[in-house]
């Protein structure tokens, strides 16, 4: 790549990020200093902003690079998982979990999931457990964004710029942005970037198709090189794998701190209902073109260098350098949008669910803010250091985080809808399923007496689904075996859900 072209591409990326940062500075000037405004924008978000801030928060490295990489390697059926099944499943969960949380949160003024559950069951330890589990699985997902940014820069520059530069850039940006912006700034940039990326990815599809000779030519190339990609079930995906991925991703997303907190922020019930009704359409409009780019790259014989991602490589091959840089800049900004949302929500879990209840209950707002900022910086630097070791592919890292969060979902649903739930049942469901899942992730599989234990699947179904079933069994069973507690709080929850 010529030095002048490289400079143009890096200039486009840099300019885009500066504009995004300027929006954050503007938001800082109008953001209040109280926690509800900083973390939840005073629960004042309307339909368009709520829809796009949730959408852009999920526009991560998993979306733009991990998914297309998988489509490049194994075919486009991943669209059925992320584009169709997950779009519908998460919209349903947005109603089942999000609507109930919104009603209760508005009534009780909760800011975090742990705060809600800790109050419901009168347990600071449960509050800390939910926060601790959430922060534990947030670590790999923040790291995923740093890995994606590093690989994007490698692919865009044909290896001229090293991996660590992209990872370091997104780390610095996310720290500065979260310190400044709060949810209001995050929501504003999310909306801008969501609209921009939705448009630019479709322009990219049209440009690649035109440069490659049209849809017929691309389909013919794909049929010649990878005929199995053109038939449903012809790839490497089994129905069990696809269902397991769709379920764990959808349930996991509902428990992501940055997504779960957005269940609290809608201005009114109409905003909430319109948002989850439109969600599946928005998801399809993004995932289909992104994953098609990866699939077409395989048919067109695009060679992806080691350590790079397919999207910037195929764009470099079929579009002008400045346009490829613009798409990658938008993708990186979207990854930063995901990252700053994660860190903002993570800082609220740290300060409100751990620091204030256990370390300094009398901390004033200024001290709590500084603790949050220091926590953000330490967390982001820690994930950056680990990202330099490249612990797995984007898909592997993302899938691990999704599955970890998915283990929380069913106990939370039980707590929201079943007044007979007890704190002992919640502890059993959360701890039991997390131990099961962590053991399967970090302990190597072994064969004992001809039976494989701690394997990736049982009877062809992913182990994460068994962990979710275990969480439900332990939560319900533990609650049935222990005395009902917090009846007054349970009644307050019931009143909260009728408050509308």
Short mmCIF file of C-alpha atoms in Angstrom, two decimals, residues 259-470:
data_model
loop_
_atom_site.label_atom_id
_atom_site.label_comp_id
_atom_site.label_asym_id
_atom_site.label_seq_id
_atom_site.Cartn_x
_atom_site.Cartn_y
_atom_site.Cartn_z
CA UNK A 259 -28.08 -3.45 27.61
CA UNK A 260 -29.83 -4.28 30.87
CA UNK A 261 -29.47 -0.70 32.12
CA UNK A 262 -31.21 0.52 28.99
CA UNK A 263 -34.32 -1.29 30.20
CA UNK A 264 -34.56 1.48 32.83
CA UNK A 265 -34.16 4.55 30.61
CA UNK A 266 -37.31 4.80 28.45
CA UNK A 267 -39.33 8.00 28.86
CA UNK A 268 -42.66 6.15 28.89
CA UNK A 269 -44.24 2.82 28.08
CA UNK A 270 -44.96 3.74 24.46
CA UNK A 271 -41.25 4.34 23.86
CA UNK A 272 -40.38 0.94 25.30
CA UNK A 273 -43.00 -0.98 23.31
CA UNK A 274 -42.23 0.72 20.00
CA UNK A 275 -38.53 0.01 20.49
CA UNK A 276 -38.80 -3.73 21.01
CA UNK A 277 -41.35 -4.01 18.19
CA UNK A 278 -38.93 -2.39 15.71
CA UNK A 279 -35.84 -4.22 16.97
CA UNK A 280 -35.95 -7.34 14.72
CA UNK A 281 -36.24 -5.18 11.58
CA UNK A 282 -33.23 -3.08 12.54
CA UNK A 283 -31.11 -6.13 13.32
CA UNK A 284 -31.85 -7.76 9.99
CA UNK A 285 -31.01 -4.56 8.12
CA UNK A 286 -27.50 -4.59 9.57
CA UNK A 287 -26.52 -8.24 9.94
CA UNK A 288 -27.56 -9.35 6.47
CA UNK A 289 -25.22 -7.00 4.54
CA UNK A 290 -22.31 -7.39 6.99
CA UNK A 291 -22.35 -11.18 6.80
CA UNK A 292 -22.91 -11.19 3.05
CA UNK A 293 -19.66 -9.25 2.62
CA UNK A 294 -17.83 -12.05 4.42
CA UNK A 295 -19.54 -14.74 2.35
CA UNK A 296 -18.89 -13.02 -0.97
CA UNK A 297 -15.22 -12.52 -0.08
CA UNK A 298 -14.83 -16.30 0.06
CA UNK A 299 -16.35 -16.71 -3.40
CA UNK A 300 -14.27 -13.88 -4.85
CA UNK A 301 -11.06 -15.48 -3.66
CA UNK A 302 -10.08 -12.64 -1.34
CA UNK A 303 -7.04 -13.71 0.72
CA UNK A 304 -7.20 -12.52 4.33
CA UNK A 305 -3.79 -12.07 5.98
CA UNK A 306 -3.20 -13.76 9.32
CA UNK A 307 -4.40 -11.57 12.16
CA UNK A 308 -6.68 -9.46 9.93
CA UNK A 309 -10.45 -9.35 9.40
CA UNK A 310 -12.23 -10.03 6.14
CA UNK A 311 -14.35 -6.84 5.91
CA UNK A 312 -11.51 -4.27 5.58
CA UNK A 313 -9.63 -6.62 3.25
CA UNK A 314 -12.54 -7.10 0.84
CA UNK A 315 -13.29 -3.38 0.91
CA UNK A 316 -9.66 -2.57 0.11
CA UNK A 317 -9.89 -4.94 -2.84
CA UNK A 318 -13.14 -3.62 -4.36
CA UNK A 319 -13.62 -0.03 -3.17
CA UNK A 320 -11.42 3.09 -2.98
CA UNK A 321 -9.09 3.32 -0.01
CA UNK A 322 -10.89 6.33 1.50
CA UNK A 323 -14.22 4.48 1.47
CA UNK A 324 -12.74 1.37 3.07
CA UNK A 325 -11.23 3.64 5.72
CA UNK A 326 -14.60 5.32 6.29
CA UNK A 327 -16.34 1.98 6.85
CA UNK A 328 -13.60 0.78 9.19
CA UNK A 329 -13.65 4.12 11.02
CA UNK A 330 -17.39 3.76 11.49
CA UNK A 331 -16.97 0.17 12.66
CA UNK A 332 -14.26 1.19 15.11
CA UNK A 333 -16.39 4.05 16.39
CA UNK A 334 -19.26 1.59 16.83
CA UNK A 335 -16.93 -0.72 18.75
CA UNK A 336 -15.94 2.24 20.90
CA UNK A 337 -19.62 3.00 21.36
CA UNK A 338 -20.08 -0.54 22.65
CA UNK A 339 -16.99 -0.24 24.84
CA UNK A 340 -17.86 3.08 26.42
CA UNK A 341 -21.37 1.81 27.17
CA UNK A 342 -19.87 -1.29 28.78
CA UNK A 343 -17.46 0.72 30.88
CA UNK A 344 -20.11 3.26 31.89
CA UNK A 345 -22.44 0.50 33.06
CA UNK A 346 -19.56 -1.40 34.64
CA UNK A 347 -18.59 1.69 36.62
CA UNK A 348 -22.14 1.96 37.97
CA UNK A 349 -22.00 -1.69 39.06
CA UNK A 350 -18.65 -1.05 40.75
CA UNK A 351 -19.66 2.08 42.64
CA UNK A 352 -23.31 1.41 43.46
CA UNK A 353 -23.22 -2.34 44.08
CA UNK A 354 -19.73 -2.85 45.53
CA UNK A 355 -18.00 0.35 46.67
CA UNK A 356 -20.92 2.17 48.29
CA UNK A 357 -22.56 -0.81 50.09
CA UNK A 358 -19.33 -2.45 51.32
CA UNK A 359 -16.54 0.16 51.42
CA UNK A 360 -17.92 3.64 51.96
CA UNK A 361 -21.71 3.92 52.46
CA UNK A 362 -21.36 7.64 53.17
CA UNK A 363 -19.41 8.50 50.01
CA UNK A 364 -20.56 11.74 48.43
CA UNK A 365 -21.32 12.11 44.73
CA UNK A 366 -17.92 13.60 43.90
CA UNK A 367 -16.00 10.75 45.53
CA UNK A 368 -18.21 8.14 43.90
CA UNK A 369 -17.58 9.78 40.52
CA UNK A 370 -13.81 9.63 40.97
CA UNK A 371 -13.95 5.98 42.05
CA UNK A 372 -15.97 5.23 38.91
CA UNK A 373 -13.45 7.01 36.70
CA UNK A 374 -10.47 5.24 38.27
CA UNK A 375 -12.30 1.93 37.93
CA UNK A 376 -12.97 2.60 34.24
CA UNK A 377 -9.30 3.35 33.57
CA UNK A 378 -8.04 0.31 35.48
CA UNK A 379 -10.55 -2.03 33.84
CA UNK A 380 -9.82 -0.78 30.31
CA UNK A 381 -6.04 -0.97 30.79
CA UNK A 382 -6.37 -4.51 32.16
CA UNK A 383 -8.40 -5.71 29.19
CA UNK A 384 -5.96 -3.99 26.81
CA UNK A 385 -2.98 -5.83 28.31
CA UNK A 386 -4.73 -9.20 28.00
CA UNK A 387 -5.90 -8.39 24.44
CA UNK A 388 -2.26 -8.14 23.35
CA UNK A 389 -1.95 -11.90 23.94
CA UNK A 390 -4.87 -12.62 21.55
CA UNK A 391 -6.63 -15.26 23.73
CA UNK A 392 -8.76 -16.85 20.97
CA UNK A 393 -10.68 -15.62 17.96
CA UNK A 394 -13.29 -12.86 18.11
CA UNK A 395 -16.04 -15.46 17.87
CA UNK A 396 -14.58 -17.57 20.71
CA UNK A 397 -14.10 -14.63 23.07
CA UNK A 398 -17.54 -13.18 22.31
CA UNK A 399 -19.30 -16.51 22.58
CA UNK A 400 -17.71 -17.14 25.99
CA UNK A 401 -19.04 -13.83 27.33
CA UNK A 402 -22.53 -14.40 25.89
CA UNK A 403 -22.77 -17.80 27.55
CA UNK A 404 -21.59 -16.46 30.92
CA UNK A 405 -24.24 -13.76 30.95
CA UNK A 406 -26.92 -16.18 29.74
CA UNK A 407 -26.56 -18.11 33.01
CA UNK A 408 -27.98 -15.07 34.87
CA UNK A 409 -31.11 -14.67 32.76
CA UNK A 410 -33.47 -17.37 34.03
CA UNK A 411 -32.95 -16.62 37.76
CA UNK A 412 -33.68 -12.96 37.00
CA UNK A 413 -36.87 -13.84 35.10
CA UNK A 414 -37.99 -16.07 37.98
CA UNK A 415 -37.34 -13.25 40.47
CA UNK A 416 -39.31 -10.78 38.36
CA UNK A 417 -42.41 -12.95 37.99
CA UNK A 418 -42.57 -15.41 40.91
CA UNK A 419 -43.21 -13.86 44.35
CA UNK A 420 -42.29 -17.17 46.03
CA UNK A 421 -38.64 -16.79 44.95
CA UNK A 422 -36.23 -16.63 47.89
CA UNK A 423 -32.72 -15.25 48.29
CA UNK A 424 -31.43 -18.78 48.91
CA UNK A 425 -32.94 -19.89 45.62
CA UNK A 426 -31.31 -16.95 43.83
CA UNK A 427 -27.91 -17.73 45.34
CA UNK A 428 -28.24 -21.40 44.38
CA UNK A 429 -29.30 -20.65 40.81
CA UNK A 430 -26.65 -18.02 40.11
CA UNK A 431 -23.70 -19.65 41.89
CA UNK A 432 -24.50 -23.18 40.70
CA UNK A 433 -24.83 -22.27 37.03
CA UNK A 434 -21.76 -20.01 37.08
CA UNK A 435 -19.60 -22.74 38.64
CA UNK A 436 -20.87 -25.20 36.03
CA UNK A 437 -20.18 -22.78 33.16
CA UNK A 438 -16.78 -21.57 34.38
CA UNK A 439 -15.62 -25.16 34.86
CA UNK A 440 -16.56 -25.98 31.27
CA UNK A 441 -14.80 -22.88 29.94
CA UNK A 442 -11.53 -23.09 31.87
CA UNK A 443 -11.06 -26.75 32.86
CA UNK A 444 -9.93 -29.10 30.06
CA UNK A 445 -12.31 -31.91 29.11
CA UNK A 446 -11.51 -35.35 30.47
CA UNK A 447 -12.70 -38.89 29.83
CA UNK A 448 -13.62 -40.92 32.88
CA UNK A 449 -14.80 -44.49 32.39
CA UNK A 450 -15.42 -43.84 28.73
CA UNK A 451 -17.60 -40.80 29.50
CA UNK A 452 -16.45 -37.29 28.53
CA UNK A 453 -16.90 -34.73 31.28
CA UNK A 454 -16.56 -30.96 30.94
CA UNK A 455 -16.90 -31.32 27.18
CA UNK A 456 -18.21 -28.64 24.84
CA UNK A 457 -21.52 -30.46 24.27
CA UNK A 458 -23.71 -33.21 25.71
CA UNK A 459 -25.92 -35.21 23.35
CA UNK A 460 -24.95 -32.69 20.61
CA UNK A 461 -26.28 -29.68 22.61
CA UNK A 462 -23.95 -26.92 23.86
CA UNK A 463 -23.03 -27.06 27.55
CA UNK A 464 -24.22 -23.46 28.05
CA UNK A 465 -27.83 -24.60 27.58
CA UNK A 466 -27.40 -27.19 30.34
CA UNK A 467 -26.03 -24.46 32.59
CA UNK A 468 -29.12 -22.35 31.93
CA UNK A 469 -31.39 -25.31 32.72
CA UNK A 470 -29.40 -25.88 35.93
#
